[in-house]
Amino acid sequence: MLDRESSFADAQVIETLQKRFVPLALDVWYEERREDAAGELFRKVVYQREGLEPGRTTQGFYAFAPDGKLLQGWNHRGVDRLKEHLKKALDDYEPPKAAALTGVADARFDRTLPDGARIVDVHARITKADWPEPKDGYERVMQAATSSDHLWIVREEIAALGAGTFPTSLATRIARFHCIDNTRGEPPLWEIAEVQRAEIKIEPDPKRAGTAGVAKLAALSAVEGTISLRSADGERGYDARVGGSVEIKDGALTKFDLAIRGDFFGSGEYTRNAPPGKFTLAIVFTLADAVDTADGDQAARVPPQGARWLDDYLGKVNGRQ
Amino acid sequence: MQLLICAALQFATLAASSDDSAPARVREIPPVLAVEVAKLHRALIPKRDEPWQTIPWQVDLLAAREEAIRTKRPLFLWAMNGHPLGCV
């Protein structure tokens, strides 16, 4: 979040990355684990960084050649430093001879969108809180930050919505993996036992029922619900209401506009410095634009954060394996 | 008389707060109506033309490497725990 609004908002940095580099963004959780050519290349690159020992975070910035030679590697913020590292990486850069990397991709980390599923953009923000006065610009950005994630809705769930039911699997997925305060970093997700309530219902609009007689109109339904979550230690919780509408046309999901708003409290290991006490966390959902999801927008291909544990995310198993 | 009332109120308050079996008062969360849904969508959904989005980020390491070979450019990797283009 900070990098998006600081380093990667600088005109010179943007132009340099657009014209002189091949820019790449990755989640290290996958790359550190995968046993294939991509994982080997990632590890080869990052462990050339000075001072980076196995076991320490590989998060950071890396400029490297296609043969895996590290040109620059660092893990500190600041647009001036970023410009300096980019310049050093380009100085005297000689493209190496590098052959294509072949081999089978590690299927354990394949996060291809399931057939017939839809991608929903999810954004969260703290809209009301007793924040302390920000100490610096970064803290000011953090307090106003809006997060981004994706929700996957599978084919069977779309069919259920079309039949007038908000499926339990979808309500549970929204509660466990998307009712999170991810505005300051990577937050803890909710375990099944921590979901006290995840009830979401849809009420078909009688004027837009989508029946045979009014087949030209898509079926529109109002959404209403209640979500209540508590961590096992009682230190983190969220009590919220759900509102919005969904639309199904010719069996396809054409609208999924939801908003969840309620009282959140607590933080996680990587999301410290939450506002004191209870604060208002709002989360919105809307279908990712069809153009984006074709192949133009690479960001739309980023899997949901909760899909690291794919079978759990999709409700195929109970709990993370 | 006023003192007597104050004392009675204080006693009642203490008695109430010492009763562990009483259910905690939970704020009733008001429903999210259509007007608020629209307002939150306008406020929270980012515009599509934010500066960082104009950078042609790749999300596949090997595909990016192929492009780097083809264009004779170095790669720039932004690596985070949680995808930099999503998650947070």
mmCIF file of C-alpha atoms in Angstrom:
data_model
loop_
_atom_site.group_PDB
_atom_site.id
_atom_site.type_symbol
_atom_site.label_atom_id
_atom_site.label_comp_id
_atom_site.label_asym_id
_atom_site.label_seq_id
_atom_site.Cartn_x
_atom_site.Cartn_y
_atom_site.Cartn_z
ATOM 1 C CA MET A 1 0.000 0.000 0.000
ATOM 2 C CA LEU A 2 2.720 2.443 1.005
ATOM 3 C CA ASP A 3 4.801 1.548 -2.030
ATOM 4 C CA ARG A 4 1.845 1.960 -4.374
ATOM 5 C CA GLU A 5 1.213 5.466 -3.083
ATOM 6 C CA SER A 6 4.836 6.554 -2.710
ATOM 7 C CA SER A 7 7.626 4.878 -4.689
ATOM 8 C CA PHE A 8 5.452 3.693 -7.572
ATOM 9 C CA ALA A 9 3.625 7.001 -7.873
ATOM 10 C CA ASP A 10 6.818 8.826 -8.886
ATOM 11 C CA ALA A 11 6.811 9.840 -12.567
ATOM 12 C CA GLN A 12 10.504 9.102 -13.128
ATOM 13 C CA VAL A 13 10.279 5.667 -11.494
ATOM 14 C CA ILE A 14 7.196 4.827 -13.554
ATOM 15 C CA GLU A 15 8.859 5.828 -16.810
ATOM 16 C CA THR A 16 12.041 3.897 -15.987
ATOM 17 C CA LEU A 17 10.091 0.741 -15.152
ATOM 18 C CA GLN A 18 7.863 1.104 -18.200
ATOM 19 C CA LYS A 19 10.684 1.610 -20.707
ATOM 20 C CA ARG A 20 13.848 0.033 -19.338
ATOM 21 C CA PHE A 21 12.797 -2.932 -17.184
ATOM 22 C CA VAL A 22 10.388 -5.839 -17.235
ATOM 23 C CA PRO A 23 8.461 -5.124 -14.009
ATOM 24 C CA LEU A 24 7.217 -8.085 -12.016
ATOM 25 C CA ALA A 25 5.251 -8.410 -8.759
ATOM 26 C CA LEU A 26 5.157 -11.654 -6.757
ATOM 27 C CA ASP A 27 3.906 -13.066 -3.454
ATOM 28 C CA VAL A 28 6.985 -14.602 -1.812
ATOM 29 C CA TRP A 29 4.832 -17.180 0.018
ATOM 30 C CA TYR A 30 4.400 -19.080 -3.256
ATOM 31 C CA GLU A 31 7.846 -18.513 -4.735
ATOM 32 C CA GLU A 32 9.711 -19.623 -1.599
ATOM 33 C CA ARG A 33 7.834 -22.932 -1.594
ATOM 34 C CA ARG A 34 7.354 -24.001 -5.181
ATOM 35 C CA GLU A 35 9.592 -26.806 -6.422
ATOM 36 C CA ASP A 36 9.944 -25.952 -10.072
ATOM 37 C CA ALA A 37 11.961 -23.754 -12.445
ATOM 38 C CA ALA A 38 10.236 -20.556 -11.279
ATOM 39 C CA GLY A 39 10.888 -21.348 -7.612
ATOM 40 C CA GLU A 40 14.533 -22.218 -8.291
ATOM 41 C CA LEU A 41 15.074 -18.982 -10.222
ATOM 42 C CA PHE A 42 13.399 -16.921 -7.486
ATOM 43 C CA ARG A 43 15.548 -18.440 -4.748
ATOM 44 C CA LYS A 44 18.703 -18.108 -6.842
ATOM 45 C CA VAL A 45 18.029 -14.393 -7.290
ATOM 46 C CA VAL A 46 16.973 -13.398 -3.784
ATOM 47 C CA TYR A 47 19.649 -15.268 -1.841
ATOM 48 C CA GLN A 48 22.347 -13.272 -3.600
ATOM 49 C CA ARG A 49 21.130 -10.241 -1.654
ATOM 50 C CA GLU A 50 23.686 -9.136 0.888
ATOM 51 C CA GLY A 51 22.787 -10.152 4.415
ATOM 52 C CA LEU A 52 19.815 -12.282 3.433
ATOM 53 C CA GLU A 53 20.077 -15.590 5.285
ATOM 54 C CA PRO A 54 17.677 -18.523 4.791
ATOM 55 C CA GLY A 55 14.821 -18.173 7.265
ATOM 56 C CA ARG A 56 14.649 -14.373 6.945
ATOM 57 C CA THR A 57 11.995 -12.680 4.861
ATOM 58 C CA THR A 58 12.720 -12.491 1.149
ATOM 59 C CA GLN A 59 10.434 -9.489 0.788
ATOM 60 C CA GLY A 60 12.097 -6.630 -1.008
ATOM 61 C CA PHE A 61 13.075 -5.226 -4.368
ATOM 62 C CA TYR A 62 15.343 -6.983 -6.839
ATOM 63 C CA ALA A 63 16.805 -5.994 -10.197
ATOM 64 C CA PHE A 64 18.199 -9.034 -11.950
ATOM 65 C CA ALA A 65 19.195 -10.475 -15.302
ATOM 66 C CA PRO A 66 17.303 -13.348 -16.979
ATOM 67 C CA ASP A 67 20.170 -15.741 -16.128
ATOM 68 C CA GLY A 68 19.462 -15.107 -12.433
ATOM 69 C CA LYS A 69 22.345 -12.769 -11.731
ATOM 70 C CA LEU A 70 21.338 -10.200 -9.109
ATOM 71 C CA LEU A 71 22.103 -6.642 -10.167
ATOM 72 C CA GLN A 72 20.646 -4.878 -7.107
ATOM 73 C CA GLY A 73 18.707 -6.127 -4.104
ATOM 74 C CA TRP A 74 17.315 -4.157 -1.176
ATOM 75 C CA ASN A 75 14.497 -4.044 1.332
ATOM 76 C CA HIS A 76 13.984 -0.490 2.417
ATOM 77 C CA ARG A 77 11.543 2.150 1.297
ATOM 78 C CA GLY A 78 12.197 5.561 -0.176
ATOM 79 C CA VAL A 79 11.818 6.815 -3.701
ATOM 80 C CA ASP A 80 15.339 8.321 -3.844
ATOM 81 C CA ARG A 81 16.928 5.019 -2.895
ATOM 82 C CA LEU A 82 14.728 3.238 -5.413
ATOM 83 C CA LYS A 83 15.911 5.562 -8.194
ATOM 84 C CA GLU A 84 19.516 5.050 -7.138
ATOM 85 C CA HIS A 85 19.201 1.244 -7.230
ATOM 86 C CA LEU A 86 17.449 1.315 -10.601
ATOM 87 C CA LYS A 87 20.195 3.501 -12.051
ATOM 88 C CA LYS A 88 22.930 1.214 -10.699
ATOM 89 C CA ALA A 89 21.163 -1.829 -12.132
ATOM 90 C CA LEU A 90 21.027 -0.245 -15.571
ATOM 91 C CA ASP A 91 24.611 0.990 -15.560
ATOM 92 C CA ASP A 92 26.668 -1.263 -17.796
ATOM 93 C CA TYR A 93 23.851 -3.825 -18.066
ATOM 94 C CA GLU A 94 24.761 -6.416 -20.672
ATOM 95 C CA PRO A 95 21.905 -8.782 -21.587
ATOM 96 C CA PRO A 96 23.178 -12.303 -20.942
ATOM 97 C CA LYS A 97 22.583 -15.324 -23.132
ATOM 98 C CA ALA A 98 19.834 -17.287 -21.425
ATOM 99 C CA ALA A 99 17.929 -20.319 -22.638
ATOM 100 C CA ALA A 100 14.256 -20.969 -22.039
ATOM 101 C CA LEU A 101 13.484 -22.620 -18.702
ATOM 102 C CA THR A 102 11.418 -25.737 -19.092
ATOM 103 C CA GLY A 103 9.812 -28.266 -16.789
ATOM 104 C CA VAL A 104 6.484 -28.923 -15.171
ATOM 105 C CA ALA A 105 5.099 -26.223 -12.891
ATOM 106 C CA ASP A 106 4.533 -27.241 -9.264
ATOM 107 C CA ALA A 107 0.804 -28.051 -9.306
ATOM 108 C CA ARG A 108 0.498 -27.488 -5.536
ATOM 109 C CA PHE A 109 0.723 -23.772 -6.202
ATOM 110 C CA ASP A 110 -1.411 -23.513 -9.308
ATOM 111 C CA ARG A 111 -4.028 -20.841 -8.611
ATOM 112 C CA THR A 112 -5.893 -20.791 -11.904
ATOM 113 C CA LEU A 113 -9.455 -19.507 -11.618
ATOM 114 C CA PRO A 114 -11.812 -22.535 -11.579
ATOM 115 C CA ASP A 115 -13.931 -23.066 -14.706
ATOM 116 C CA GLY A 116 -17.101 -20.992 -14.585
ATOM 117 C CA ALA A 117 -15.950 -18.948 -11.582
ATOM 118 C CA ARG A 118 -16.030 -15.162 -11.381
ATOM 119 C CA ILE A 119 -13.586 -12.734 -9.832
ATOM 120 C CA VAL A 120 -14.875 -10.054 -7.485
ATOM 121 C CA ASP A 121 -12.784 -7.033 -6.461
ATOM 122 C CA VAL A 122 -12.717 -6.525 -2.693
ATOM 123 C CA HIS A 123 -11.598 -3.315 -0.981
ATOM 124 C CA ALA A 124 -11.537 -2.493 2.729
ATOM 125 C CA ARG A 125 -10.961 0.727 4.644
ATOM 126 C CA ILE A 126 -11.223 1.908 8.230
ATOM 127 C CA THR A 127 -13.836 4.628 7.930
ATOM 128 C CA LYS A 128 -14.087 5.736 11.562
ATOM 129 C CA ALA A 129 -11.533 5.354 14.349
ATOM 130 C CA ASP A 130 -9.888 7.128 17.259
ATOM 131 C CA TRP A 131 -6.515 7.274 15.541
ATOM 132 C CA PRO A 132 -3.628 8.938 17.328
ATOM 133 C CA GLU A 133 -2.094 11.892 15.503
ATOM 134 C CA PRO A 134 0.103 10.437 12.702
ATOM 135 C CA LYS A 135 3.823 10.730 13.409
ATOM 136 C CA ASP A 136 4.845 11.013 9.766
ATOM 137 C CA GLY A 137 3.634 10.828 6.193
ATOM 138 C CA TYR A 138 3.765 7.022 6.064
ATOM 139 C CA GLU A 139 1.543 6.763 9.135
ATOM 140 C CA ARG A 140 -0.858 9.268 7.604
ATOM 141 C CA VAL A 141 -1.107 7.126 4.442
ATOM 142 C CA MET A 142 -1.556 3.985 6.535
ATOM 143 C CA GLN A 143 -4.449 5.431 8.507
ATOM 144 C CA ALA A 144 -6.331 6.252 5.306
ATOM 145 C CA ALA A 145 -5.305 3.121 3.399
ATOM 146 C CA THR A 146 -7.668 1.099 1.235
ATOM 147 C CA SER A 147 -6.805 -2.568 0.734
ATOM 148 C CA SER A 148 -7.329 -4.728 -2.346
ATOM 149 C CA ASP A 149 -8.060 -8.427 -2.694
ATOM 150 C CA HIS A 150 -10.128 -10.752 -4.855
ATOM 151 C CA LEU A 151 -13.042 -13.025 -4.016
ATOM 152 C CA TRP A 152 -13.693 -16.078 -6.147
ATOM 153 C CA ILE A 153 -17.304 -17.210 -6.649
ATOM 154 C CA VAL A 154 -17.531 -20.686 -8.172
ATOM 155 C CA ARG A 155 -19.986 -21.909 -10.796
ATOM 156 C CA GLU A 156 -22.219 -23.821 -8.334
ATOM 157 C CA GLU A 157 -22.547 -20.736 -6.143
ATOM 158 C CA ILE A 158 -23.566 -18.601 -9.120
ATOM 159 C CA ALA A 159 -26.230 -21.190 -9.923
ATOM 160 C CA ALA A 160 -27.467 -21.021 -6.326
ATOM 161 C CA LEU A 161 -27.695 -17.223 -6.489
ATOM 162 C CA GLY A 162 -29.724 -17.619 -9.675
ATOM 163 C CA ALA A 163 -32.055 -19.969 -7.848
ATOM 164 C CA GLY A 164 -32.641 -17.370 -5.136
ATOM 165 C CA THR A 165 -30.315 -18.674 -2.426
ATOM 166 C CA PHE A 166 -27.165 -17.110 -1.046
ATOM 167 C CA PRO A 167 -25.030 -20.252 -0.614
ATOM 168 C CA THR A 168 -23.597 -20.999 2.809
ATOM 169 C CA SER A 169 -20.223 -21.782 1.254
ATOM 170 C CA LEU A 170 -20.018 -18.264 -0.185
ATOM 171 C CA ALA A 171 -21.206 -16.582 3.012
ATOM 172 C CA THR A 172 -18.618 -18.546 4.989
ATOM 173 C CA ARG A 173 -15.844 -17.705 2.499
ATOM 174 C CA ILE A 174 -16.703 -14.012 2.685
ATOM 175 C CA ALA A 175 -16.673 -14.107 6.491
ATOM 176 C CA ARG A 176 -13.497 -16.145 6.965
ATOM 177 C CA PHE A 177 -11.297 -14.761 4.217
ATOM 178 C CA HIS A 178 -12.648 -11.310 3.371
ATOM 179 C CA CYS A 179 -13.957 -9.814 6.623
ATOM 180 C CA ILE A 180 -10.402 -8.914 7.554
ATOM 181 C CA ASP A 181 -8.561 -5.707 8.351
ATOM 182 C CA ASN A 182 -5.869 -5.893 5.661
ATOM 183 C CA THR A 183 -5.344 -2.138 5.521
ATOM 184 C CA ARG A 184 -1.931 -2.254 7.243
ATOM 185 C CA GLY A 185 -0.500 -5.516 5.971
ATOM 186 C CA GLU A 186 -1.149 -9.229 5.900
ATOM 187 C CA PRO A 187 -3.790 -10.000 8.541
ATOM 188 C CA PRO A 188 -4.761 -13.244 10.249
ATOM 189 C CA LEU A 189 -7.698 -14.982 8.596
ATOM 190 C CA TRP A 190 -10.562 -16.492 10.569
ATOM 191 C CA GLU A 191 -10.779 -20.166 11.488
ATOM 192 C CA ILE A 192 -14.114 -21.948 11.056
ATOM 193 C CA ALA A 193 -14.620 -22.089 14.826
ATOM 194 C CA GLU A 194 -14.203 -18.320 15.011
ATOM 195 C CA VAL A 195 -17.224 -17.695 12.778
ATOM 196 C CA GLN A 196 -20.060 -17.099 15.216
ATOM 197 C CA ARG A 197 -22.488 -15.937 12.564
ATOM 198 C CA ALA A 198 -22.353 -15.645 8.777
ATOM 199 C CA GLU A 199 -25.917 -15.319 7.577
ATOM 200 C CA ILE A 200 -26.529 -13.695 4.230
ATOM 201 C CA LYS A 201 -29.867 -13.848 2.447
ATOM 202 C CA ILE A 202 -31.144 -12.608 -0.859
ATOM 203 C CA GLU A 203 -34.632 -11.343 -1.541
ATOM 204 C CA PRO A 204 -35.677 -11.320 -5.214
ATOM 205 C CA ASP A 205 -37.042 -8.026 -6.452
ATOM 206 C CA PRO A 206 -40.619 -8.906 -7.589
ATOM 207 C CA LYS A 207 -40.369 -6.341 -10.389
ATOM 208 C CA ARG A 208 -37.124 -7.896 -11.616
ATOM 209 C CA ALA A 209 -37.817 -11.562 -10.986
ATOM 210 C CA GLY A 210 -36.326 -12.689 -14.280
ATOM 211 C CA THR A 211 -39.162 -15.084 -14.920
ATOM 212 C CA ALA A 212 -40.133 -16.265 -18.381
ATOM 213 C CA GLY A 213 -42.659 -13.434 -18.706
ATOM 214 C CA VAL A 214 -40.007 -10.781 -18.208
ATOM 215 C CA ALA A 215 -37.091 -12.667 -19.651
ATOM 216 C CA LYS A 216 -35.498 -9.521 -21.032
ATOM 217 C CA LEU A 217 -34.903 -8.279 -17.518
ATOM 218 C CA ALA A 218 -32.105 -9.706 -15.414
ATOM 219 C CA ALA A 219 -33.148 -11.098 -12.048
ATOM 220 C CA LEU A 220 -32.194 -8.619 -9.353
ATOM 221 C CA SER A 221 -32.068 -9.508 -5.680
ATOM 222 C CA ALA A 222 -31.426 -7.475 -2.576
ATOM 223 C CA VAL A 223 -28.798 -8.825 -0.191
ATOM 224 C CA GLU A 224 -29.001 -8.561 3.593
ATOM 225 C CA GLY A 225 -26.990 -10.258 6.277
ATOM 226 C CA THR A 226 -25.178 -10.342 9.574
ATOM 227 C CA ILE A 227 -21.630 -11.435 10.324
ATOM 228 C CA SER A 228 -20.065 -11.957 13.725
ATOM 229 C CA LEU A 229 -16.485 -13.149 14.220
ATOM 230 C CA ARG A 230 -14.358 -13.678 17.322
ATOM 231 C CA SER A 231 -10.795 -14.954 17.560
ATOM 232 C CA ALA A 232 -10.245 -17.892 19.871
ATOM 233 C CA ASP A 233 -8.403 -15.681 22.372
ATOM 234 C CA GLY A 234 -11.115 -12.990 22.218
ATOM 235 C CA GLU A 235 -8.567 -10.350 21.249
ATOM 236 C CA ARG A 236 -9.948 -9.738 17.760
ATOM 237 C CA GLY A 237 -13.497 -9.484 16.482
ATOM 238 C CA TYR A 238 -15.883 -8.065 13.910
ATOM 239 C CA ASP A 239 -19.635 -7.489 14.185
ATOM 240 C CA ALA A 240 -21.069 -6.298 10.907
ATOM 241 C CA ARG A 241 -24.068 -6.041 8.648
ATOM 242 C CA VAL A 242 -24.201 -6.855 4.953
ATOM 243 C CA GLY A 243 -26.162 -5.016 2.281
ATOM 244 C CA GLY A 244 -26.286 -4.730 -1.483
ATOM 245 C CA SER A 245 -27.639 -6.442 -4.549
ATOM 246 C CA VAL A 246 -26.840 -9.237 -6.989
ATOM 247 C CA GLU A 247 -28.066 -9.710 -10.534
ATOM 248 C CA ILE A 248 -28.240 -12.843 -12.662
ATOM 249 C CA LYS A 249 -28.911 -12.686 -16.384
ATOM 250 C CA ASP A 250 -29.214 -15.792 -18.547
ATOM 251 C CA GLY A 251 -27.518 -17.785 -15.807
ATOM 252 C CA ALA A 252 -24.531 -15.437 -15.627
ATOM 253 C CA LEU A 253 -23.609 -13.290 -12.663
ATOM 254 C CA THR A 254 -23.834 -9.710 -13.942
ATOM 255 C CA LYS A 255 -23.765 -7.761 -10.689
ATOM 256 C CA PHE A 256 -22.361 -8.451 -7.237
ATOM 257 C CA ASP A 257 -22.384 -5.145 -5.388
ATOM 258 C CA LEU A 258 -22.088 -5.751 -1.666
ATOM 259 C CA ALA A 259 -20.946 -3.672 1.275
ATOM 260 C CA ILE A 260 -20.135 -4.891 4.768
ATOM 261 C CA ARG A 261 -19.807 -2.388 7.602
ATOM 262 C CA GLY A 262 -19.413 -2.878 11.305
ATOM 263 C CA ASP A 263 -17.303 -2.734 14.464
ATOM 264 C CA PHE A 264 -13.852 -4.310 14.307
ATOM 265 C CA PHE A 265 -11.330 -4.595 17.128
ATOM 266 C CA GLY A 266 -7.851 -6.036 17.469
ATOM 267 C CA SER A 267 -4.899 -6.635 15.173
ATOM 268 C CA GLY A 268 -2.523 -9.355 13.997
ATOM 269 C CA GLU A 269 1.204 -10.026 14.071
ATOM 270 C CA TYR A 270 1.692 -8.232 10.751
ATOM 271 C CA THR A 271 -1.102 -5.679 11.143
ATOM 272 C CA ARG A 272 -0.056 -3.958 14.334
ATOM 273 C CA ASN A 273 -0.932 -0.389 15.267
ATOM 274 C CA ALA A 274 -4.669 -0.825 14.800
ATOM 275 C CA PRO A 275 -6.788 2.025 16.135
ATOM 276 C CA PRO A 276 -7.532 1.710 19.858
ATOM 277 C CA GLY A 277 -10.790 0.037 20.852
ATOM 278 C CA LYS A 278 -13.497 -0.609 18.333
ATOM 279 C CA PHE A 279 -13.356 1.025 14.935
ATOM 280 C CA THR A 280 -15.553 0.980 11.849
ATOM 281 C CA LEU A 281 -14.289 -1.281 9.067
ATOM 282 C CA ALA A 282 -16.086 -1.125 5.714
ATOM 283 C CA ILE A 283 -15.579 -3.689 2.945
ATOM 284 C CA VAL A 284 -16.981 -3.418 -0.580
ATOM 285 C CA PHE A 285 -17.364 -6.046 -3.298
ATOM 286 C CA THR A 286 -17.937 -5.581 -7.019
ATOM 287 C CA LEU A 287 -17.408 -7.807 -10.057
ATOM 288 C CA ALA A 288 -14.000 -7.385 -11.657
ATOM 289 C CA ASP A 289 -14.499 -5.793 -15.027
ATOM 290 C CA ALA A 290 -14.774 -8.342 -17.834
ATOM 291 C CA VAL A 291 -12.093 -6.550 -19.845
ATOM 292 C CA ASP A 292 -9.704 -6.660 -16.917
ATOM 293 C CA THR A 293 -10.207 -10.340 -16.386
ATOM 294 C CA ALA A 294 -9.617 -11.240 -20.051
ATOM 295 C CA ASP A 295 -5.877 -10.719 -19.955
ATOM 296 C CA GLY A 296 -5.278 -7.006 -20.063
ATOM 297 C CA ASP A 297 -5.018 -6.396 -16.342
ATOM 298 C CA GLN A 298 -2.485 -8.728 -14.735
ATOM 299 C CA ALA A 299 -3.611 -7.641 -11.282
ATOM 300 C CA ALA A 300 -6.974 -9.311 -11.875
ATOM 301 C CA ARG A 301 -5.101 -12.638 -12.132
ATOM 302 C CA VAL A 302 -3.764 -12.344 -8.593
ATOM 303 C CA PRO A 303 -5.517 -15.049 -6.566
ATOM 304 C CA PRO A 304 -7.350 -14.251 -3.326
ATOM 305 C CA GLN A 305 -5.028 -14.009 -0.336
ATOM 306 C CA GLY A 306 -6.994 -16.815 1.326
ATOM 307 C CA ALA A 307 -6.426 -19.084 -1.685
ATOM 308 C CA ARG A 308 -2.964 -19.969 -0.418
ATOM 309 C CA TRP A 309 -4.933 -22.770 1.246
ATOM 310 C CA LEU A 310 -7.013 -23.397 -1.843
ATOM 311 C CA ASP A 311 -9.168 -26.338 -0.743
ATOM 312 C CA ASP A 312 -10.032 -24.566 2.499
ATOM 313 C CA TYR A 313 -10.813 -21.354 0.620
ATOM 314 C CA LEU A 314 -13.147 -23.180 -1.745
ATOM 315 C CA GLY A 315 -14.790 -25.040 1.146
ATOM 316 C CA LYS A 316 -13.563 -28.470 0.065
ATOM 317 C CA VAL A 317 -11.946 -29.190 3.426
ATOM 318 C CA ASN A 318 -12.543 -27.974 6.942
ATOM 319 C CA GLY A 319 -9.570 -25.894 7.951
ATOM 320 C CA ARG A 320 -6.122 -25.242 6.548
ATOM 321 C CA GLN A 321 -4.173 -28.371 5.610
ATOM 322 C CA MET B 1 -32.666 14.395 49.554
ATOM 323 C CA GLN B 2 -30.390 14.958 46.535
ATOM 324 C CA LEU B 3 -27.529 13.254 48.349
ATOM 325 C CA LEU B 4 -29.774 10.296 49.104
ATOM 326 C CA ILE B 5 -30.718 9.945 45.434
ATOM 327 C CA CYS B 6 -27.054 10.185 44.353
ATOM 328 C CA ALA B 7 -26.044 7.527 46.845
ATOM 329 C CA ALA B 8 -28.855 5.263 45.696
ATOM 330 C CA LEU B 9 -27.797 5.693 42.057
ATOM 331 C CA GLN B 10 -24.137 4.968 42.908
ATOM 332 C CA PHE B 11 -25.140 1.817 44.764
ATOM 333 C CA ALA B 12 -27.290 0.704 41.845
ATOM 334 C CA THR B 13 -24.382 1.316 39.425
ATOM 335 C CA LEU B 14 -21.935 -0.647 41.564
ATOM 336 C CA ALA B 15 -24.406 -3.468 41.973
ATOM 337 C CA ALA B 16 -24.959 -3.641 38.216
ATOM 338 C CA SER B 17 -21.239 -3.598 37.366
ATOM 339 C CA SER B 18 -20.455 -6.356 39.866
ATOM 340 C CA ASP B 19 -23.030 -8.714 38.363
ATOM 341 C CA ASP B 20 -20.878 -10.946 36.102
ATOM 342 C CA SER B 21 -23.870 -12.949 34.969
ATOM 343 C CA ALA B 22 -25.463 -9.940 33.258
ATOM 344 C CA PRO B 23 -25.093 -10.063 29.470
ATOM 345 C CA ALA B 24 -22.656 -7.492 28.063
ATOM 346 C CA ARG B 25 -24.378 -4.651 26.252
ATOM 347 C CA VAL B 26 -23.534 -4.993 22.559
ATOM 348 C CA ARG B 27 -24.095 -2.095 20.210
ATOM 349 C CA GLU B 28 -26.761 -2.928 17.688
ATOM 350 C CA ILE B 29 -25.168 -2.667 14.263
ATOM 351 C CA PRO B 30 -27.528 -0.811 11.927
ATOM 352 C CA PRO B 31 -28.308 -2.390 8.540
ATOM 353 C CA VAL B 32 -26.425 -1.392 5.405
ATOM 354 C CA LEU B 33 -29.029 0.183 3.134
ATOM 355 C CA ALA B 34 -28.761 0.753 -0.612
ATOM 356 C CA VAL B 35 -27.755 4.403 -0.197
ATOM 357 C CA GLU B 36 -24.824 3.442 2.022
ATOM 358 C CA VAL B 37 -23.760 0.629 -0.323
ATOM 359 C CA ALA B 38 -23.530 3.152 -3.176
ATOM 360 C CA LYS B 39 -21.691 5.668 -0.992
ATOM 361 C CA LEU B 40 -19.135 3.104 0.182
ATOM 362 C CA HIS B 41 -18.581 1.870 -3.368
ATOM 363 C CA ARG B 42 -17.873 5.419 -4.536
ATOM 364 C CA ALA B 43 -15.481 6.008 -1.653
ATOM 365 C CA LEU B 44 -13.560 2.716 -1.543
ATOM 366 C CA ILE B 45 -13.263 1.425 -5.109
ATOM 367 C CA PRO B 46 -10.048 2.869 -6.526
ATOM 368 C CA LYS B 47 -10.000 4.658 -9.838
ATOM 369 C CA ARG B 48 -8.459 2.638 -12.635
ATOM 370 C CA ASP B 49 -5.844 5.232 -13.526
ATOM 371 C CA GLU B 50 -3.754 5.362 -10.370
ATOM 372 C CA PRO B 51 -0.070 5.921 -11.218
ATOM 373 C CA TRP B 52 1.211 2.521 -10.035
ATOM 374 C CA GLN B 53 -1.345 0.842 -12.303
ATOM 375 C CA THR B 54 0.283 2.369 -15.393
ATOM 376 C CA ILE B 55 3.341 0.174 -14.802
ATOM 377 C CA PRO B 56 2.933 -3.017 -16.887
ATOM 378 C CA TRP B 57 3.375 -5.431 -13.982
ATOM 379 C CA GLN B 58 3.781 -9.096 -14.815
ATOM 380 C CA VAL B 59 2.684 -11.743 -12.306
ATOM 381 C CA ASP B 60 4.414 -14.809 -13.792
ATOM 382 C CA LEU B 61 8.155 -15.097 -13.215
ATOM 383 C CA LEU B 62 8.965 -17.293 -16.202
ATOM 384 C CA ALA B 63 6.811 -15.270 -18.607
ATOM 385 C CA ALA B 64 8.518 -12.088 -17.402
ATOM 386 C CA ARG B 65 11.908 -13.734 -17.891
ATOM 387 C CA GLU B 66 10.999 -14.620 -21.472
ATOM 388 C CA GLU B 67 10.059 -11.001 -22.114
ATOM 389 C CA ALA B 68 13.323 -9.818 -20.563
ATOM 390 C CA ILE B 69 15.286 -12.079 -22.914
ATOM 391 C CA ARG B 70 13.280 -10.893 -25.907
ATOM 392 C CA THR B 71 13.535 -7.180 -25.088
ATOM 393 C CA LYS B 72 17.112 -7.372 -23.704
ATOM 394 C CA ARG B 73 16.001 -5.628 -20.522
ATOM 395 C CA PRO B 74 16.685 -6.540 -16.890
ATOM 396 C CA LEU B 75 13.823 -7.569 -14.630
ATOM 397 C CA PHE B 76 12.581 -5.549 -11.691
ATOM 398 C CA LEU B 77 10.949 -7.652 -8.980
ATOM 399 C CA TRP B 78 8.655 -6.252 -6.268
ATOM 400 C CA ALA B 79 8.326 -9.118 -3.792
ATOM 401 C CA MET B 80 6.086 -9.117 -0.740
ATOM 402 C CA ASN B 81 4.517 -11.584 1.655
ATOM 403 C CA GLY B 82 1.012 -11.119 0.286
ATOM 404 C CA HIS B 83 0.796 -10.146 -3.349
ATOM 405 C CA PRO B 84 1.858 -6.523 -3.974
ATOM 406 C CA LEU B 85 -0.952 -6.073 -6.513
ATOM 407 C CA GLY B 86 -3.574 -7.533 -4.205
ATOM 408 C CA CYS B 87 -3.964 -8.707 -0.638
ATOM 409 C CA VAL B 88 -3.149 -5.420 1.100
#
